[in-house]
Amino acid sequence: YFDNGEPSVVRIVGHVRAGEPSFVRQVNIRGLSMHPVLEAKASRSIIQPVGDVFDLSQHEIAISETISMLQDRGFAGANVVGRVDAYPNQSSVDLTYTVAGVETPSVFGEVEVLGASQVPMSIVENDITIRDGAPFRPSDIADTQARIFALGAFSMVRVLPEISLDSNVVPIRVELTPAASRQLKLGMGLGLESGEQHGRLSSRYTDTNLMHKLWSLDLEVELGYKTFANLSSLRLESLSNIGTGSPFALGD
């Protein structure tokens, strides 16, 4: 510290020297001996075969893709731990992937829906493709999320699996955030075309969830006044040359 109590500034400079690249010497997959088909698929997820230059990012991708593959096959709690044993003197590494959570395939449990007060529950339930007791599939979760969002009544849809290592049953929680269904737009304008002058006031009201039944209402009304006066004949001191005109109203 300086005499005034402020901390001093220290600059630390490090130098990194890249050594020789390491090559993959061995690749081991553990925990899938009871599932030879899955073991073969996991082997194809390892994109660093023996003899290739080791790449840490590819190692991490292999872990992620193996977990996704196992979950797609119904093992919701599947996990993969990767380990790299390096031997600098031999310019080599051994890769080990240990798989857990694949003892019993998972099934869907009960589905809980939260935040659906703006829409009849029966409408939401019709778009839930997840069924209690059905095999766990991430694609069913994505499909349910897309179908509910397509209703247009919710600004956010979250379909969350509650995975537990103690059970192969996966309850699902659906969290919904209602979207604003009503909208009112107002506008006004003046126009001149082919000797016609007009002023107008327009309004548009839309409701995509009328009476909370997902009925749609789109109402547009336009009010105005139209005249065919000759603008060149107008004088500030007289309004008698405005000409004939009439109000109008349009609805849709």
CSV table of C-alpha atoms in Angstrom, one decimal:
chain,number,residue,atom,x,y,z
A,1,TYR,CA,0.0,0.0,0.0
A,2,PHE,CA,1.0,3.6,-0.6
A,3,ASP,CA,1.4,6.0,2.4
A,4,ASN,CA,-2.1,7.4,1.7
A,5,GLY,CA,-3.6,3.9,2.2
A,6,GLU,CA,-4.4,3.2,-1.4
A,7,PRO,CA,-3.4,-0.2,-2.8
A,8,SER,CA,-0.5,-0.3,-5.0
A,9,VAL,CA,-0.7,-1.6,-8.6
A,10,VAL,CA,1.0,-4.8,-9.4
A,11,ARG,CA,1.4,-6.0,-13.0
A,12,ILE,CA,1.7,-9.8,-13.5
A,13,VAL,CA,3.0,-11.1,-16.8
A,14,GLY,CA,2.9,-14.8,-17.6
A,15,HIS,CA,4.5,-16.6,-20.5
A,16,VAL,CA,3.1,-19.7,-22.0
A,17,ARG,CA,5.1,-22.0,-24.1
A,18,ALA,CA,3.2,-24.4,-26.2
A,19,GLY,CA,4.6,-27.9,-26.1
A,20,GLU,CA,4.4,-30.7,-28.5
A,21,PRO,CA,0.8,-31.9,-29.3
A,22,SER,CA,-0.5,-34.9,-27.6
A,23,PHE,CA,-2.1,-37.8,-29.4
A,24,VAL,CA,-5.0,-40.0,-28.3
A,25,ARG,CA,-3.6,-43.3,-27.2
A,26,GLN,CA,-6.7,-45.0,-25.7
A,27,VAL,CA,-10.4,-44.4,-25.6
A,28,ASN,CA,-12.5,-46.3,-22.9
A,29,ILE,CA,-16.2,-46.2,-22.3
A,30,ARG,CA,-17.4,-47.6,-19.0
A,31,GLY,CA,-20.9,-48.2,-17.7
A,32,LEU,CA,-22.6,-49.4,-20.9
A,33,SER,CA,-21.6,-53.1,-21.0
A,34,MET,CA,-25.2,-54.1,-20.4
A,35,HIS,CA,-26.3,-52.0,-23.4
A,36,PRO,CA,-24.1,-53.1,-26.3
A,37,VAL,CA,-26.2,-51.2,-28.8
A,38,LEU,CA,-25.9,-48.0,-26.8
A,39,GLU,CA,-22.2,-48.6,-26.3
A,40,ALA,CA,-21.7,-48.8,-30.0
A,41,LYS,CA,-23.6,-45.6,-30.5
A,42,ALA,CA,-21.6,-43.9,-27.8
A,43,SER,CA,-18.4,-45.0,-29.5
A,44,ARG,CA,-19.5,-43.2,-32.6
A,45,SER,CA,-20.0,-40.0,-30.5
A,46,ILE,CA,-16.3,-40.1,-29.6
A,47,ILE,CA,-15.0,-38.0,-32.6
A,48,GLN,CA,-11.3,-38.3,-31.4
A,49,PRO,CA,-10.2,-41.8,-32.5
A,50,VAL,CA,-7.0,-43.3,-31.4
A,51,GLY,CA,-4.0,-41.7,-33.2
A,52,ASP,CA,-5.7,-38.2,-33.6
A,53,VAL,CA,-4.3,-35.1,-32.0
A,54,PHE,CA,-6.1,-34.4,-28.7
A,55,ASP,CA,-8.6,-31.5,-28.7
A,56,LEU,CA,-10.2,-30.6,-25.4
A,57,SER,CA,-13.2,-28.9,-27.1
A,58,GLN,CA,-13.9,-32.1,-29.0
A,59,HIS,CA,-13.7,-34.1,-25.8
A,60,GLU,CA,-16.3,-31.9,-24.2
A,61,ILE,CA,-18.5,-32.1,-27.3
A,62,ALA,CA,-18.3,-35.9,-27.1
A,63,ILE,CA,-19.6,-35.8,-23.5
A,64,SER,CA,-22.5,-33.6,-24.4
A,65,GLU,CA,-23.5,-35.6,-27.5
A,66,THR,CA,-23.4,-38.9,-25.6
A,67,ILE,CA,-25.7,-37.5,-22.9
A,68,SER,CA,-28.1,-36.3,-25.5
A,69,MET,CA,-28.0,-39.7,-27.3
A,70,LEU,CA,-28.8,-41.5,-24.0
A,71,GLN,CA,-31.6,-39.2,-23.1
A,72,ASP,CA,-33.1,-39.6,-26.6
A,73,ARG,CA,-33.1,-43.4,-25.9
A,74,GLY,CA,-35.2,-42.8,-22.7
A,75,PHE,CA,-32.6,-42.5,-20.0
A,76,ALA,CA,-33.6,-39.1,-18.5
A,77,GLY,CA,-31.0,-39.2,-15.7
A,78,ALA,CA,-28.1,-40.3,-17.9
A,79,ASN,CA,-24.8,-38.6,-17.1
A,80,VAL,CA,-21.3,-38.9,-18.6
A,81,VAL,CA,-18.1,-38.0,-16.8
A,82,GLY,CA,-15.0,-37.6,-19.0
A,83,ARG,CA,-11.5,-38.0,-17.8
A,84,VAL,CA,-8.2,-37.2,-19.6
A,85,ASP,CA,-5.0,-38.8,-18.4
A,86,ALA,CA,-2.0,-37.0,-19.9
A,87,TYR,CA,1.5,-38.4,-20.4
A,88,PRO,CA,3.7,-35.5,-21.5
A,89,ASN,CA,6.8,-37.5,-21.8
A,90,GLN,CA,5.0,-39.8,-24.3
A,91,SER,CA,3.0,-37.0,-26.0
A,92,SER,CA,-0.1,-39.0,-25.4
A,93,VAL,CA,-3.4,-39.0,-23.6
A,94,ASP,CA,-5.9,-41.6,-22.5
A,95,LEU,CA,-9.6,-40.8,-22.6
A,96,THR,CA,-12.2,-42.4,-20.3
A,97,TYR,CA,-15.9,-41.8,-20.5
A,98,THR,CA,-17.9,-43.1,-17.5
A,99,VAL,CA,-21.6,-43.4,-18.0
A,100,ALA,CA,-24.2,-43.5,-15.1
A,101,GLY,CA,-28.0,-43.4,-14.8
A,102,VAL,CA,-28.7,-46.0,-17.5
A,103,GLU,CA,-30.0,-48.8,-15.2
A,104,THR,CA,-33.7,-48.5,-16.1
A,105,PRO,CA,-35.3,-46.5,-18.9
A,106,SER,CA,-37.3,-43.5,-17.7
A,107,VAL,CA,-41.1,-42.9,-18.1
A,108,PHE,CA,-43.1,-39.7,-17.9
A,109,GLY,CA,-45.0,-39.0,-14.7
A,110,GLU,CA,-47.8,-36.6,-13.9
A,111,VAL,CA,-48.1,-33.3,-15.8
A,112,GLU,CA,-48.7,-30.2,-13.7
A,113,VAL,CA,-49.8,-27.0,-15.5
A,114,LEU,CA,-49.3,-23.6,-13.9
A,115,GLY,CA,-50.5,-20.3,-15.2
A,116,ALA,CA,-53.3,-21.4,-17.5
A,117,SER,CA,-56.0,-19.2,-15.9
A,118,GLN,CA,-56.5,-17.2,-19.1
A,119,VAL,CA,-57.5,-20.3,-21.1
A,120,PRO,CA,-59.7,-23.2,-20.4
A,121,MET,CA,-57.6,-26.1,-19.1
A,122,SER,CA,-59.2,-28.5,-21.7
A,123,ILE,CA,-57.7,-26.4,-24.6
A,124,VAL,CA,-54.2,-26.6,-23.0
A,125,GLU,CA,-54.5,-30.3,-22.3
A,126,ASN,CA,-55.4,-31.1,-25.9
A,127,ASP,CA,-51.9,-29.8,-26.9
A,128,ILE,CA,-50.0,-31.8,-24.3
A,129,THR,CA,-48.5,-34.8,-26.1
A,130,ILE,CA,-46.9,-36.1,-22.9
A,131,ARG,CA,-48.8,-39.0,-21.3
A,132,ASP,CA,-48.3,-40.4,-17.8
A,133,GLY,CA,-46.4,-43.7,-18.0
A,134,ALA,CA,-45.2,-43.2,-21.6
A,135,PRO,CA,-41.5,-43.7,-22.4
A,136,PHE,CA,-39.5,-40.5,-21.7
A,137,ARG,CA,-38.6,-38.7,-24.9
A,138,PRO,CA,-37.2,-35.2,-25.1
A,139,SER,CA,-39.0,-34.8,-28.5
A,140,ASP,CA,-42.3,-35.0,-26.7
A,141,ILE,CA,-41.3,-32.2,-24.4
A,142,ALA,CA,-40.3,-30.0,-27.3
A,143,ASP,CA,-43.5,-30.9,-29.2
A,144,THR,CA,-45.7,-30.0,-26.3
A,145,GLN,CA,-43.9,-26.7,-25.8
A,146,ALA,CA,-44.3,-25.8,-29.5
A,147,ARG,CA,-48.0,-26.7,-29.6
A,148,ILE,CA,-49.0,-24.7,-26.5
A,149,PHE,CA,-47.0,-21.7,-27.7
A,150,ALA,CA,-48.8,-21.9,-31.0
A,151,LEU,CA,-52.1,-21.2,-29.3
A,152,GLY,CA,-51.0,-17.5,-29.1
A,153,ALA,CA,-52.3,-17.0,-25.6
A,154,PHE,CA,-49.0,-17.2,-23.8
A,155,SER,CA,-45.8,-15.1,-24.1
A,156,MET,CA,-43.7,-17.8,-22.5
A,157,VAL,CA,-44.1,-21.6,-22.3
A,158,ARG,CA,-41.7,-23.7,-20.2
A,159,VAL,CA,-42.0,-27.5,-20.1
A,160,LEU,CA,-39.6,-28.7,-17.4
A,161,PRO,CA,-38.8,-32.3,-16.6
A,162,GLU,CA,-38.2,-33.0,-12.9
A,163,ILE,CA,-35.4,-35.6,-13.1
A,164,SER,CA,-34.5,-37.5,-10.0
A,165,LEU,CA,-31.7,-40.0,-9.6
A,166,ASP,CA,-33.8,-41.9,-7.1
A,167,SER,CA,-36.6,-42.7,-9.5
A,168,ASN,CA,-37.1,-43.5,-13.2
A,169,VAL,CA,-40.4,-41.6,-13.2
A,170,VAL,CA,-40.1,-38.0,-14.5
A,171,PRO,CA,-42.9,-35.6,-13.6
A,172,ILE,CA,-43.4,-32.7,-15.9
A,173,ARG,CA,-44.1,-29.1,-14.9
A,174,VAL,CA,-45.6,-26.8,-17.5
A,175,GLU,CA,-45.2,-23.1,-16.6
A,176,LEU,CA,-47.2,-20.6,-18.7
A,177,THR,CA,-47.0,-16.8,-18.8
A,178,PRO,CA,-50.2,-15.2,-20.3
A,179,ALA,CA,-49.7,-12.8,-23.2
A,180,ALA,CA,-51.6,-9.5,-23.6
A,181,SER,CA,-54.6,-10.5,-25.7
A,182,ARG,CA,-56.3,-7.0,-26.1
A,183,GLN,CA,-54.9,-4.2,-28.3
A,184,LEU,CA,-56.4,-0.8,-29.2
A,185,LYS,CA,-54.8,1.3,-32.0
A,186,LEU,CA,-55.9,4.9,-32.8
A,187,GLY,CA,-54.8,7.0,-35.8
A,188,MET,CA,-55.7,10.1,-37.7
A,189,GLY,CA,-54.8,11.6,-41.0
A,190,LEU,CA,-55.4,14.1,-43.8
A,191,GLY,CA,-55.4,13.3,-47.5
A,192,LEU,CA,-55.6,15.1,-50.9
A,193,GLU,CA,-56.1,13.2,-54.1
A,194,SER,CA,-57.7,14.3,-57.5
A,195,GLY,CA,-59.4,17.3,-55.9
A,196,GLU,CA,-60.7,15.2,-53.0
A,197,GLN,CA,-59.8,16.3,-49.5
A,198,HIS,CA,-60.6,14.2,-46.5
A,199,GLY,CA,-59.8,13.9,-42.8
A,200,ARG,CA,-60.2,10.7,-41.0
A,201,LEU,CA,-59.9,9.1,-37.5
A,202,SER,CA,-59.4,5.4,-37.4
A,203,SER,CA,-59.5,2.9,-34.5
A,204,ARG,CA,-58.8,-0.9,-34.4
A,205,TYR,CA,-59.5,-3.2,-31.5
A,206,THR,CA,-58.3,-6.8,-31.5
A,207,ASP,CA,-58.7,-9.5,-28.9
A,208,THR,CA,-57.1,-12.9,-29.5
A,209,ASN,CA,-58.6,-14.5,-26.4
A,210,LEU,CA,-62.2,-13.3,-26.2
A,211,MET,CA,-64.1,-14.5,-23.1
A,212,HIS,CA,-61.0,-16.6,-22.3
A,213,LYS,CA,-62.0,-19.1,-24.9
A,214,LEU,CA,-59.3,-18.3,-27.5
A,215,TRP,CA,-61.9,-16.7,-29.8
A,216,SER,CA,-60.6,-13.9,-32.0
A,217,LEU,CA,-62.2,-10.5,-32.5
A,218,ASP,CA,-60.8,-7.9,-35.0
A,219,LEU,CA,-62.9,-4.7,-35.2
A,220,GLU,CA,-61.8,-1.7,-37.2
A,221,VAL,CA,-63.8,1.6,-37.5
A,222,GLU,CA,-62.9,4.6,-39.5
A,223,LEU,CA,-64.7,8.0,-39.3
A,224,GLY,CA,-64.1,11.0,-41.4
A,225,TYR,CA,-65.2,14.0,-43.5
A,226,LYS,CA,-64.8,14.2,-47.3
A,227,THR,CA,-65.1,17.3,-49.5
A,228,PHE,CA,-64.3,18.2,-53.2
A,229,ALA,CA,-63.5,21.9,-52.5
A,230,ASN,CA,-61.1,23.7,-54.8
A,231,LEU,CA,-58.3,24.6,-52.5
A,232,SER,CA,-57.0,27.4,-54.7
A,233,SER,CA,-60.3,29.3,-54.2
A,234,LEU,CA,-60.1,29.3,-50.4
A,235,ARG,CA,-59.5,32.6,-48.6
A,236,LEU,CA,-58.6,33.2,-45.0
A,237,GLU,CA,-61.5,35.7,-44.7
A,238,SER,CA,-64.1,33.3,-46.1
A,239,LEU,CA,-65.2,29.7,-45.6
A,240,SER,CA,-67.9,29.8,-48.2
A,241,ASN,CA,-65.8,28.2,-50.9
A,242,ILE,CA,-65.1,25.0,-49.0
A,243,GLY,CA,-67.6,23.3,-51.2
A,244,THR,CA,-69.9,20.4,-50.6
A,245,GLY,CA,-68.9,17.6,-48.4
A,246,SER,CA,-70.2,14.8,-46.2
A,247,PRO,CA,-69.1,12.6,-43.3
A,248,PHE,CA,-68.4,9.0,-43.8
A,249,ALA,CA,-67.9,5.9,-41.7
A,250,LEU,CA,-66.3,2.5,-42.5
A,251,GLY,CA,-66.4,-0.6,-40.5
A,252,ASP,CA,-64.8,-4.0,-40.8
